[in-house]
CSV table of C-alpha atoms in Angstrom, one decimal:
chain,number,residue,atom,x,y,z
A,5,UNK,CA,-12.2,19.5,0.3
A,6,UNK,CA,-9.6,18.7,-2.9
A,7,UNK,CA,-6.7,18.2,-2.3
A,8,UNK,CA,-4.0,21.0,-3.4
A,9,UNK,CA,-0.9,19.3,-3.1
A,10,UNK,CA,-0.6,15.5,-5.1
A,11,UNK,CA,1.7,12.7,-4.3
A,12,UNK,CA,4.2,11.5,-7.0
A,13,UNK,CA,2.3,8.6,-7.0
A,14,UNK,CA,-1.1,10.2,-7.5
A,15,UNK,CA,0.7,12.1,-10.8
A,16,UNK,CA,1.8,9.1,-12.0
A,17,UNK,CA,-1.5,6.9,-11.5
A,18,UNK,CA,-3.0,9.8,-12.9
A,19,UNK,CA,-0.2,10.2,-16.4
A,20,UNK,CA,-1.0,6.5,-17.0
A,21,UNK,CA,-4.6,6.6,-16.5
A,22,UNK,CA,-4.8,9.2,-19.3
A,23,UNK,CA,-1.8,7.2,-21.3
A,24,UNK,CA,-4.3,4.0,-21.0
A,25,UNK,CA,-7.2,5.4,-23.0
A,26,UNK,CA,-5.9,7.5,-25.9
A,27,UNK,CA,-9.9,7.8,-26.8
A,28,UNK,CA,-10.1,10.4,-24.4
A,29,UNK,CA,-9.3,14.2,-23.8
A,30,UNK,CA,-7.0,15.3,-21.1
A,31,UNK,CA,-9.8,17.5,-19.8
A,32,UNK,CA,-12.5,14.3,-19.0
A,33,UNK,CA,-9.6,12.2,-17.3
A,34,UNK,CA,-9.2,15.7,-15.0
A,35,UNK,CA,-12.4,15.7,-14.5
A,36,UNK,CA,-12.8,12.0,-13.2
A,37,UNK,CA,-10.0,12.6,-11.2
A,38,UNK,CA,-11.3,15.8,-9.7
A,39,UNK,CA,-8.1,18.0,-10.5
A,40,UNK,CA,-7.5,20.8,-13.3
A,41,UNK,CA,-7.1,20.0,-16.3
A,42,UNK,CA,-4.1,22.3,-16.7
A,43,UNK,CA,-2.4,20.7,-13.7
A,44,UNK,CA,-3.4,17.2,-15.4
A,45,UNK,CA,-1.9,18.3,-19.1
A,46,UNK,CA,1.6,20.0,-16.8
A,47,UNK,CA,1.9,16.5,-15.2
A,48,UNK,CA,1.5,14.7,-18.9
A,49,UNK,CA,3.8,17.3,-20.4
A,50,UNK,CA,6.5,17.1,-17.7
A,51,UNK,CA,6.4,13.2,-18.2
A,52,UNK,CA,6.8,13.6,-22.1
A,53,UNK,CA,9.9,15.9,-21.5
A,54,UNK,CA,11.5,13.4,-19.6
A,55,UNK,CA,11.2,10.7,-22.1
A,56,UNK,CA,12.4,13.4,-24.6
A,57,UNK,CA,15.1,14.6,-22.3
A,58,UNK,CA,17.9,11.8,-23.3
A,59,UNK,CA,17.2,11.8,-27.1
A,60,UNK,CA,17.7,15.7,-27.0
A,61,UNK,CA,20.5,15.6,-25.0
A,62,UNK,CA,22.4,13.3,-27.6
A,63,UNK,CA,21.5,15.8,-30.3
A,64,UNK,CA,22.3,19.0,-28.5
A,65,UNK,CA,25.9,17.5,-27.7
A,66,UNK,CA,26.7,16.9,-32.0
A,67,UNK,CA,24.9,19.3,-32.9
A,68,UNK,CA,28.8,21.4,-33.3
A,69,UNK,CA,29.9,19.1,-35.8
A,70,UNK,CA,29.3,19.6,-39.9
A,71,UNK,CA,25.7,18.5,-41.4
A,72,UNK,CA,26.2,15.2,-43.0
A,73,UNK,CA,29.0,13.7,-41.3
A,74,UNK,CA,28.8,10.1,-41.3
A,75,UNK,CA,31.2,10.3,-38.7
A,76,UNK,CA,28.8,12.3,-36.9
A,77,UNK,CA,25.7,10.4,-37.7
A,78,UNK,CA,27.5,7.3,-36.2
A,79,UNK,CA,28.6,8.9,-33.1
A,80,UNK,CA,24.9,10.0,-32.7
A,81,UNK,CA,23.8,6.4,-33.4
A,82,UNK,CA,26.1,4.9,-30.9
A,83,UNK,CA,25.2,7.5,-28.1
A,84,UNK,CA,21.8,6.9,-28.7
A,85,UNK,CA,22.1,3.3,-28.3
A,86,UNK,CA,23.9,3.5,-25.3
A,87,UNK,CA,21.0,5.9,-23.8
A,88,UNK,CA,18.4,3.4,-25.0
A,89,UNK,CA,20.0,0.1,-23.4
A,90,UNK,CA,20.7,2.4,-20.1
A,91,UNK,CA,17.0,3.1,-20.2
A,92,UNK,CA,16.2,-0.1,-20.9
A,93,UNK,CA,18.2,-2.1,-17.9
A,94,UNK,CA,16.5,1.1,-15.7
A,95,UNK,CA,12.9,-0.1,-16.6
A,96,UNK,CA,14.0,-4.2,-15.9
A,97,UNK,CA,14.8,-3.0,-12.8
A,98,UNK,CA,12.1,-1.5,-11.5
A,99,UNK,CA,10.1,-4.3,-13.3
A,100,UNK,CA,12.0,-6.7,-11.0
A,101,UNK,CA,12.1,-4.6,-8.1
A,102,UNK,CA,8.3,-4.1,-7.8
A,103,UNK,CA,7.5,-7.4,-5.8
A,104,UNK,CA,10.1,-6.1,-3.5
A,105,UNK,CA,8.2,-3.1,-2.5
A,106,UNK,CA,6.2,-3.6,0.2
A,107,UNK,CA,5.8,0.4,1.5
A,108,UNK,CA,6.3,1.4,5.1
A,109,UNK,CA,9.0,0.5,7.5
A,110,UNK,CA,10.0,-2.0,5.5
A,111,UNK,CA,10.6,-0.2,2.4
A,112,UNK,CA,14.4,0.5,2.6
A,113,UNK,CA,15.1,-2.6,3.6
A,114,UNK,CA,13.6,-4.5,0.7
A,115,UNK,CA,15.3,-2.3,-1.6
A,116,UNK,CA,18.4,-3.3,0.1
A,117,UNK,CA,17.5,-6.7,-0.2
A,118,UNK,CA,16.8,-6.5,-4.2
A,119,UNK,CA,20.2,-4.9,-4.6
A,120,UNK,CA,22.1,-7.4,-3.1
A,121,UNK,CA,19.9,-10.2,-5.0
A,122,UNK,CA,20.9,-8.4,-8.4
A,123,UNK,CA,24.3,-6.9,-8.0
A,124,UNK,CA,26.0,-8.9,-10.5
A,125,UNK,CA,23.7,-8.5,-13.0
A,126,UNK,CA,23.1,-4.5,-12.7
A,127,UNK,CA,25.8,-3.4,-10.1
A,128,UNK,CA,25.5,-1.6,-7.4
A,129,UNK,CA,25.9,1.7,-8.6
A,130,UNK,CA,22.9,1.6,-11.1
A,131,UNK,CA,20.8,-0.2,-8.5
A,132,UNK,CA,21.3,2.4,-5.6
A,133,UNK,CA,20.7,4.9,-8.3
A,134,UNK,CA,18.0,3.6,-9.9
A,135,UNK,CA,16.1,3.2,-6.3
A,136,UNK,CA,16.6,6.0,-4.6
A,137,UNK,CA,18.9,4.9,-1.8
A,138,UNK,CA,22.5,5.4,-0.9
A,139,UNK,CA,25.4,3.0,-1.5
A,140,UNK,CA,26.5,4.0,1.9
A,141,UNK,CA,23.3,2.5,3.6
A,142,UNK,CA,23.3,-0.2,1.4
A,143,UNK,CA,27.1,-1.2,2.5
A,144,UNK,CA,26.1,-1.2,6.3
A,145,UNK,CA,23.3,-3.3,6.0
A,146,UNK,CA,25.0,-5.6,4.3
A,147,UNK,CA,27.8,-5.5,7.1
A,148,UNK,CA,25.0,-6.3,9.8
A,149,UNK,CA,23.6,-9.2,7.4
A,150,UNK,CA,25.8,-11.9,9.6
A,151,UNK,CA,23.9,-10.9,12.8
A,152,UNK,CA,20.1,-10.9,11.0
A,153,UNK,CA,21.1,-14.5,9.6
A,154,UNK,CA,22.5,-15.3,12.8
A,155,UNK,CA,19.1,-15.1,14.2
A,156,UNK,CA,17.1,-15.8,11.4
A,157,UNK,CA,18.8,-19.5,11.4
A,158,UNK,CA,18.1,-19.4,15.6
A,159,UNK,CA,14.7,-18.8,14.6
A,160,UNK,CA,14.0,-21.3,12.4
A,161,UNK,CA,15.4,-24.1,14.7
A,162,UNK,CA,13.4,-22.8,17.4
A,163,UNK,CA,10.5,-23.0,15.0
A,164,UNK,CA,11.2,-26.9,14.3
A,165,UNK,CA,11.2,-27.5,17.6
A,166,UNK,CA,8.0,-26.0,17.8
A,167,UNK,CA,6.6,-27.9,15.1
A,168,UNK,CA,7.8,-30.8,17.0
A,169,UNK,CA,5.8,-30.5,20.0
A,170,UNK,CA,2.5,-29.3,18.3
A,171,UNK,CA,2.4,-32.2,16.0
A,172,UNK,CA,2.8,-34.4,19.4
A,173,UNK,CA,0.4,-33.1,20.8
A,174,UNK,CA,-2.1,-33.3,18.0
A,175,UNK,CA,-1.7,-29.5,17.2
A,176,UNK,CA,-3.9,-28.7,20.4
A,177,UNK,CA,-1.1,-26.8,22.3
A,178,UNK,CA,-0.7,-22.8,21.4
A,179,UNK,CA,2.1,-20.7,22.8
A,180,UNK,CA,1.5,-20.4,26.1
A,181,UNK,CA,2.0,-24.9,26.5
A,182,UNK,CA,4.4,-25.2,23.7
A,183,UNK,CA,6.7,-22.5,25.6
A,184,UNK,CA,6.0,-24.4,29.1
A,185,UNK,CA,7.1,-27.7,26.8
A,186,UNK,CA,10.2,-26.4,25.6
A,187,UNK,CA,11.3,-24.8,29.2
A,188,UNK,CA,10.6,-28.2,30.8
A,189,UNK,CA,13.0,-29.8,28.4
A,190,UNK,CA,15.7,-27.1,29.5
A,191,UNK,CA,15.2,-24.8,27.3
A,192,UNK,CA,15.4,-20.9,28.3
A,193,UNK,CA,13.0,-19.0,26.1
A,194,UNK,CA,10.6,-15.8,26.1
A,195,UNK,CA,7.2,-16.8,26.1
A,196,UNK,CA,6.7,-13.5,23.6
A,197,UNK,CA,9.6,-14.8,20.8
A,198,UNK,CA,7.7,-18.3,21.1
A,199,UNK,CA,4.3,-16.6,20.2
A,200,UNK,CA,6.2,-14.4,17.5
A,201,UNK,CA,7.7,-17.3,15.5
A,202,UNK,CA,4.3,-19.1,15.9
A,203,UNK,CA,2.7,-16.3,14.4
A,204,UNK,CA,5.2,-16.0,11.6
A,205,UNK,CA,4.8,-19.5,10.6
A,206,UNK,CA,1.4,-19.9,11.0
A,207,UNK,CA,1.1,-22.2,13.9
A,208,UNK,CA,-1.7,-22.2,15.7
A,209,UNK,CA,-3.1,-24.6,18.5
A,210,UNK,CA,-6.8,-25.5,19.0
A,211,UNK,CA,-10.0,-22.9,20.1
A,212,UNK,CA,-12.4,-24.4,22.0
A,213,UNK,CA,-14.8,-21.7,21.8
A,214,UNK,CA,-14.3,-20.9,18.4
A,215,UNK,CA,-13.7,-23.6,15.3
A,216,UNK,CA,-12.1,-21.0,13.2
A,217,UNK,CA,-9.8,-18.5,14.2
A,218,UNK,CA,-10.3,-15.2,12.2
A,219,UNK,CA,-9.0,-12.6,14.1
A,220,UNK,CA,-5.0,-13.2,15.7
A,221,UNK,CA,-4.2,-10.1,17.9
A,222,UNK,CA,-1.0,-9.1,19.3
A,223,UNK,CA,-0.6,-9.9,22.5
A,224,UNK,CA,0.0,-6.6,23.9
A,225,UNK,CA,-3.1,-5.1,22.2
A,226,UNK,CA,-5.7,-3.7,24.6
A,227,UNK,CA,-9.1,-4.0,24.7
A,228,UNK,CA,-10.7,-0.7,22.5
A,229,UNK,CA,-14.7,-0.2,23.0
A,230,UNK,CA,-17.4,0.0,20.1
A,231,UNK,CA,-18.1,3.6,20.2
A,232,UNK,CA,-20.3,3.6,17.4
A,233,UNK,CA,-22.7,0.8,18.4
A,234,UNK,CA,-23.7,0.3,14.3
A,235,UNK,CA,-24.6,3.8,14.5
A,236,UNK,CA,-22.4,4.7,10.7
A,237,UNK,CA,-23.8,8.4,11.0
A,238,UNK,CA,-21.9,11.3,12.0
A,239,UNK,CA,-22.6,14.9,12.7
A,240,UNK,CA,-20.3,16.6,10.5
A,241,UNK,CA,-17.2,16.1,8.1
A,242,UNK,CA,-13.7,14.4,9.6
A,243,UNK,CA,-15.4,13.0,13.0
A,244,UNK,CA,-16.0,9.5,12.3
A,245,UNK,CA,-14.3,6.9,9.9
A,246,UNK,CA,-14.4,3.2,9.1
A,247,UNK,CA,-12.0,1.0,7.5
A,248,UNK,CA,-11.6,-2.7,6.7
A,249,UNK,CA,-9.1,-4.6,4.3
A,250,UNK,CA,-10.9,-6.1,0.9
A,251,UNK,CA,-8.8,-8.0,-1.6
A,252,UNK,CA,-8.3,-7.3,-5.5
A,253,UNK,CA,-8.5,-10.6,-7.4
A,254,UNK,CA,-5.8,-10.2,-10.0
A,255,UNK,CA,-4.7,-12.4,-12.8
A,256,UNK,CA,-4.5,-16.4,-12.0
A,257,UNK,CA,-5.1,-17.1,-8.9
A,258,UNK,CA,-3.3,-14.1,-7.1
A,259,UNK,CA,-4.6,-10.5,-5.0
A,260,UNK,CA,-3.9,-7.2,-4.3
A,261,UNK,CA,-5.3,-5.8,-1.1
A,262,UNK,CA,-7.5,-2.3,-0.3
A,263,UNK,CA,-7.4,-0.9,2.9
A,264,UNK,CA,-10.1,2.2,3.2
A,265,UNK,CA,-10.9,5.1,5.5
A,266,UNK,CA,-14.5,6.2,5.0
A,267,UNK,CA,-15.9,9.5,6.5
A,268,UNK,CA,-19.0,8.5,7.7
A,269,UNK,CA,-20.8,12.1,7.4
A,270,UNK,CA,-19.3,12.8,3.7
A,271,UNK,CA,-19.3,9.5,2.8
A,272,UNK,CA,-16.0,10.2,1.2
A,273,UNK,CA,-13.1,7.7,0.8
A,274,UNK,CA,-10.6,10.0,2.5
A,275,UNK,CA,-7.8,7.7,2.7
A,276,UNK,CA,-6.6,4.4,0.7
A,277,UNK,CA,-4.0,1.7,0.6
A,278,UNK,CA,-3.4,-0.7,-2.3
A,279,UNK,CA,-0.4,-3.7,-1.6
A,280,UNK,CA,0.2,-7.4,-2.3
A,281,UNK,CA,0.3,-8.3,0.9
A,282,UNK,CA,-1.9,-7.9,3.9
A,283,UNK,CA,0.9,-6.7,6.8
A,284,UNK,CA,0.4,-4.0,9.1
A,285,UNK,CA,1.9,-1.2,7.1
A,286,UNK,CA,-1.2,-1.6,4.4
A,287,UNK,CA,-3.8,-0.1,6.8
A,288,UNK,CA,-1.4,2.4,8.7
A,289,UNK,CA,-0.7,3.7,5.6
A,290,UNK,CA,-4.0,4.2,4.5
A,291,UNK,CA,-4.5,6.0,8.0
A,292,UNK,CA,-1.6,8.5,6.9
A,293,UNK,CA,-3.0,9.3,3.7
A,294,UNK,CA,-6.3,10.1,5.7
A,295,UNK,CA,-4.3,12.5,8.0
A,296,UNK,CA,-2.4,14.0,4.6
A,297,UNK,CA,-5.7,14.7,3.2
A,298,UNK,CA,-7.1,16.2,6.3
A,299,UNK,CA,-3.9,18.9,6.7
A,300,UNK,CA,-1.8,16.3,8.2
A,301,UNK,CA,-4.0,15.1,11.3
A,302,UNK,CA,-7.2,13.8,12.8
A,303,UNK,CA,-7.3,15.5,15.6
A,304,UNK,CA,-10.1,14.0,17.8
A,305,UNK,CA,-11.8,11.3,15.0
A,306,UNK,CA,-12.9,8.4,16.1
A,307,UNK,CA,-11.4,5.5,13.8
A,308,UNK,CA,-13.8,2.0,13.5
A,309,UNK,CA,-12.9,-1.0,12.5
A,310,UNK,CA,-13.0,-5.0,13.0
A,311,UNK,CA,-10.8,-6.7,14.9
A,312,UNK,CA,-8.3,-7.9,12.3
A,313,UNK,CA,-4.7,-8.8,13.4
A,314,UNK,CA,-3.6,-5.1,11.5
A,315,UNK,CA,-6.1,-3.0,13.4
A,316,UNK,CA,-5.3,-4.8,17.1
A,317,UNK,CA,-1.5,-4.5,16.6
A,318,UNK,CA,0.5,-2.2,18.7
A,319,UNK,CA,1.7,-0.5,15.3
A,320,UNK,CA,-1.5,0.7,14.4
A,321,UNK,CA,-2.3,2.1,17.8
A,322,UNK,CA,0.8,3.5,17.7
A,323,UNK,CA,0.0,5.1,14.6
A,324,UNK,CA,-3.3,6.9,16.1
A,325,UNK,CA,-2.2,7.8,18.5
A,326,UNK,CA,0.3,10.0,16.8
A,327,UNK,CA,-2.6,11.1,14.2
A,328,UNK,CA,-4.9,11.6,17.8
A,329,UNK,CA,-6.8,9.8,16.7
A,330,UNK,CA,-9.5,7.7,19.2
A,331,UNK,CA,-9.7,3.7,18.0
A,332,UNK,CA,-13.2,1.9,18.3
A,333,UNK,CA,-14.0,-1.3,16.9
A,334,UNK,CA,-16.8,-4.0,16.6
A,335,UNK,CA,-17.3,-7.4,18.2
A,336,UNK,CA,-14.7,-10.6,16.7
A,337,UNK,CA,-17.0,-12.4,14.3
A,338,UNK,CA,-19.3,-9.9,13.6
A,339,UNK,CA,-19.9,-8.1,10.7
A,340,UNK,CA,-22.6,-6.3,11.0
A,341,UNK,CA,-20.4,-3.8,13.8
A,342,UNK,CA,-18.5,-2.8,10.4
A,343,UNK,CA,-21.3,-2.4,7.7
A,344,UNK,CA,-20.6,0.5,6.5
A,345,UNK,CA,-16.9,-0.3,5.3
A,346,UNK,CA,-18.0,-3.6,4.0
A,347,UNK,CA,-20.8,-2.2,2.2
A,348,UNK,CA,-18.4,0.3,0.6
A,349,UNK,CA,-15.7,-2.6,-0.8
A,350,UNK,CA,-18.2,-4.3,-2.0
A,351,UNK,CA,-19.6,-1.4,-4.3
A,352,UNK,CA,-16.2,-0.4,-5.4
A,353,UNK,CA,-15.6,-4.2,-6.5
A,354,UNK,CA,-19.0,-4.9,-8.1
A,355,UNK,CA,-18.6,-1.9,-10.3
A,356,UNK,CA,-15.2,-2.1,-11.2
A,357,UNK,CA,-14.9,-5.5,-12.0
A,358,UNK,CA,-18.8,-5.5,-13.6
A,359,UNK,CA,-18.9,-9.5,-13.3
A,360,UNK,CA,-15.9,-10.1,-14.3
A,361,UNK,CA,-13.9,-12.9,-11.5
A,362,UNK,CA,-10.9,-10.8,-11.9
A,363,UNK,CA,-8.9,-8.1,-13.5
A,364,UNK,CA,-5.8,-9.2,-15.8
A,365,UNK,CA,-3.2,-7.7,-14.1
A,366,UNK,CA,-2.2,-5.7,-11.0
A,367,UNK,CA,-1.6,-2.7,-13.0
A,368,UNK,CA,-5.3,-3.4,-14.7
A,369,UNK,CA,-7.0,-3.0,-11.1
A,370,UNK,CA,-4.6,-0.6,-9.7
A,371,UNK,CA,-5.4,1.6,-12.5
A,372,UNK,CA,-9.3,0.7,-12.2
A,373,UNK,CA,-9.4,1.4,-8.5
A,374,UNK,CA,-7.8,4.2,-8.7
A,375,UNK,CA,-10.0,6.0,-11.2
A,376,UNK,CA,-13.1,4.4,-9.6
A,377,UNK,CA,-11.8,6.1,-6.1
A,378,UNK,CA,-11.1,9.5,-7.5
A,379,UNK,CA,-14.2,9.5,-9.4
A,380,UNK,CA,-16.4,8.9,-6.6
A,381,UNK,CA,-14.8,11.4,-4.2
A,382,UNK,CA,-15.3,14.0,-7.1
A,383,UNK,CA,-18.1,12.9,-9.2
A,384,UNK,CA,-20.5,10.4,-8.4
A,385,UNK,CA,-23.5,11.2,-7.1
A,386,UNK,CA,-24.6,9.6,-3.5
A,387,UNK,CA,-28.2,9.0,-2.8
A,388,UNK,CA,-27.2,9.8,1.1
A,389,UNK,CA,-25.9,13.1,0.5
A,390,UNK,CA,-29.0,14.3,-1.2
A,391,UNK,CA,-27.5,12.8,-4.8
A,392,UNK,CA,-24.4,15.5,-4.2
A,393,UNK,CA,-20.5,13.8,-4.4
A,394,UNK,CA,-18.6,13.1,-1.7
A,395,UNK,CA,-16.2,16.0,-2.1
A,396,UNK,CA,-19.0,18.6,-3.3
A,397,UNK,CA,-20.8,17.2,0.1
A,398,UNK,CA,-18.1,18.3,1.9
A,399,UNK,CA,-17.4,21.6,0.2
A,400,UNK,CA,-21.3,22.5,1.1
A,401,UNK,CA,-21.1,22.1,4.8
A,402,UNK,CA,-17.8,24.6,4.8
A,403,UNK,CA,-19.9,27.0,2.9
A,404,UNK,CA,-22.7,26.7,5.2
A,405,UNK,CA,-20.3,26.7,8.4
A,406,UNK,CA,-19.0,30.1,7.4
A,407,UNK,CA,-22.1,31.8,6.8
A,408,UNK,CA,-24.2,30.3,9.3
């Protein structure tokens, strides 16, 4: 069904979406996006006011003093340059702040992180302000900053060490020999925080059975069976999803990254993730926004995937397990066990990008994506579903269910 209740961020993607083609009417951009056009034209309205809301508040606060008052017309002048070079520092910070933001768990931290990076410049006030977090929390992390770099600098000399002893041994040896290495030589260390800082830095040691190492899962992970066999059908809406990670190619050289959840009856995109990096977070929070759209769970889905590092981590079963949801996923190497996903990123990237190598920007494909997204949940038509959308699919079966 359509959502009811949008995120901020869904309001704002969908303000600049209609701000990025002036050529069209508020009502088409609605439409696209699958929501009213009223509630569309409130959100653009509500975004004007706010850009209005300093000029008018200038005005409102001379507006007791005699018409034609240079005096007054001065005052005005100076208040509103004030208001415009506060507004302006406010958008160079967020400008600056946005490679910071990486979502999730780490979310506060990095803020935390950018404030302390550009306190002189800004202050801390304006920053905390400006971000959304509190000076407070900000002061205490940066009282416990000693004890991170403490072990951040323990970490990195454990990690030379490491290097050491895989490049003498021809980068064959992986964690479990380099941590038998190190405790030989005296040293008393955690087989886990050995494979951790390995992991970190990218050190890996040599496969036999497999020249190229595409899948790295956390050691506590536990084995999860393919419940769908390459069977992508299901029986009815919000019973069985697939997901996989594609990347964005954005301007030289760089990429944004897509995590999906696709119900496999409705064919619908029910949940979606869009970062610049490819950590954990990215596909639990694409889980989440599944779960939002569903009323806040999946109670008894069955979740597919591959066996990527995200989807074997701990965090992400930790993560279903709270949504209840059950995990399956395909053979390592095989794509074929995930068809369905990968057949799904690589429609939404051949007509997005309509052979172009890449967009220009991040905000160019965040905003294409996006509308791309939205407008096949609401509009396009899907040959499986008997040439209905996604969303109309889905409203069908309730109507049936309830009369049948």
């Amino acid at each position: 069904m359509v959502m009811k209740v949008y995120s901020p961020e869904f309001k704002a993607d969908a303000v600049a979406l209609y701000l990025s083609e002036p050529g069209r009417t508020i009502r088409s951009v609605a439409d696209d996006l699958g929501v009213n056009h009223e509630t569309l034209r409130n959100w653009i309205n509500a975004h004007r006011a706010r850009q209005r809301e300093g000029t008018e508040s200038v005005r409102a606060a001379g507006s007791g003093t005699p018409v034609g008052s240079d005096t007054v017309l001065e005052q005005e002048n100076k208040q509103l340059r004030a208001r415009i070079r506060e507004l302006e520092l406010e958008r160079d910070i967020l400008r600056r702040a946005a490679k910071y933001f990486a979502g999730g768990d780490e979310l506060v931290m990095s803020r935390f992180q950018f404030v302390e990076d550009h306190r002189d410049a800004f202050g801390v006030k304006r920053l905390c302000r400006v971000l959304e977090v509190s000076r407070s929390g900000f002061y205490r992390w940066l009282a416990a900053a000693p004890a991170r770099e403490a072990r951040q600098r323990a970490d990195d000399e454990l990690a030379d060490r490491i290097r050491a002893i895989h490049a003498e041994t021809d980068g064959t040896y992986g964690s479990p020999r380099v941590t038998a290495e190190l405790r030989h030589a005296g040293r008393r260390v955690n087989r886990k925080r050995v494979e951790r800082v390995m992991r970190e830095r990218g050190i890996v040691g040599v496969h036999l059975r497999k020249k190229v190492r595409t899948t790295v899962p956390e050691p506590s992970a536990v084995p999860v069976p393919d419940l769908l066999k390459r069977d992508f059908t299901a029986p009815a809406p919000d019973t069985r999803y697939v997901g996989d990670i594609t990347y964005l190619p954005v301007g030289d050289g760089e990429f944004l990254y897509l995590a999906t959840v696709l119900d496999l009856c409705s064919k619908r995109l029910v949940g979606w993730s869009i970062a610049d990096h490819m950590r954990t977070e990215l596909v639990t929070d694409a889980l989440k926004a599944a779960a939002a759209a569903r009323g806040g769970s999946l109670q008894g889905a069955v979740f597919h995937s591959d066996n990527g590092s995200q989807y074997v981590s701990k965090k992400f079963a930790d993560v279903c397990k709270e949504l209840s949801v059950t995990r399956s996923r395909g053979a390592v190497g095989t794509s074929a066990d995930n068809a369905a996903a990968e057949a799904f990123n690589a429609t939404l990237k051949r007509e997005t990008l309509q052979g172009a190598k890449r967009w220009p920007g991040a905000r160019a494909a965040r905003l294409a994506v996006f509308r791309w997204i939205t407008r096949y949940n609401t509009r396009r038509r899907h040959s499986a579903l008997n040439y209905l959308s996604p969303i109309e699919f889905e409203q069908q079966s309730v109507t049936l269910a309830l009369t049948a």
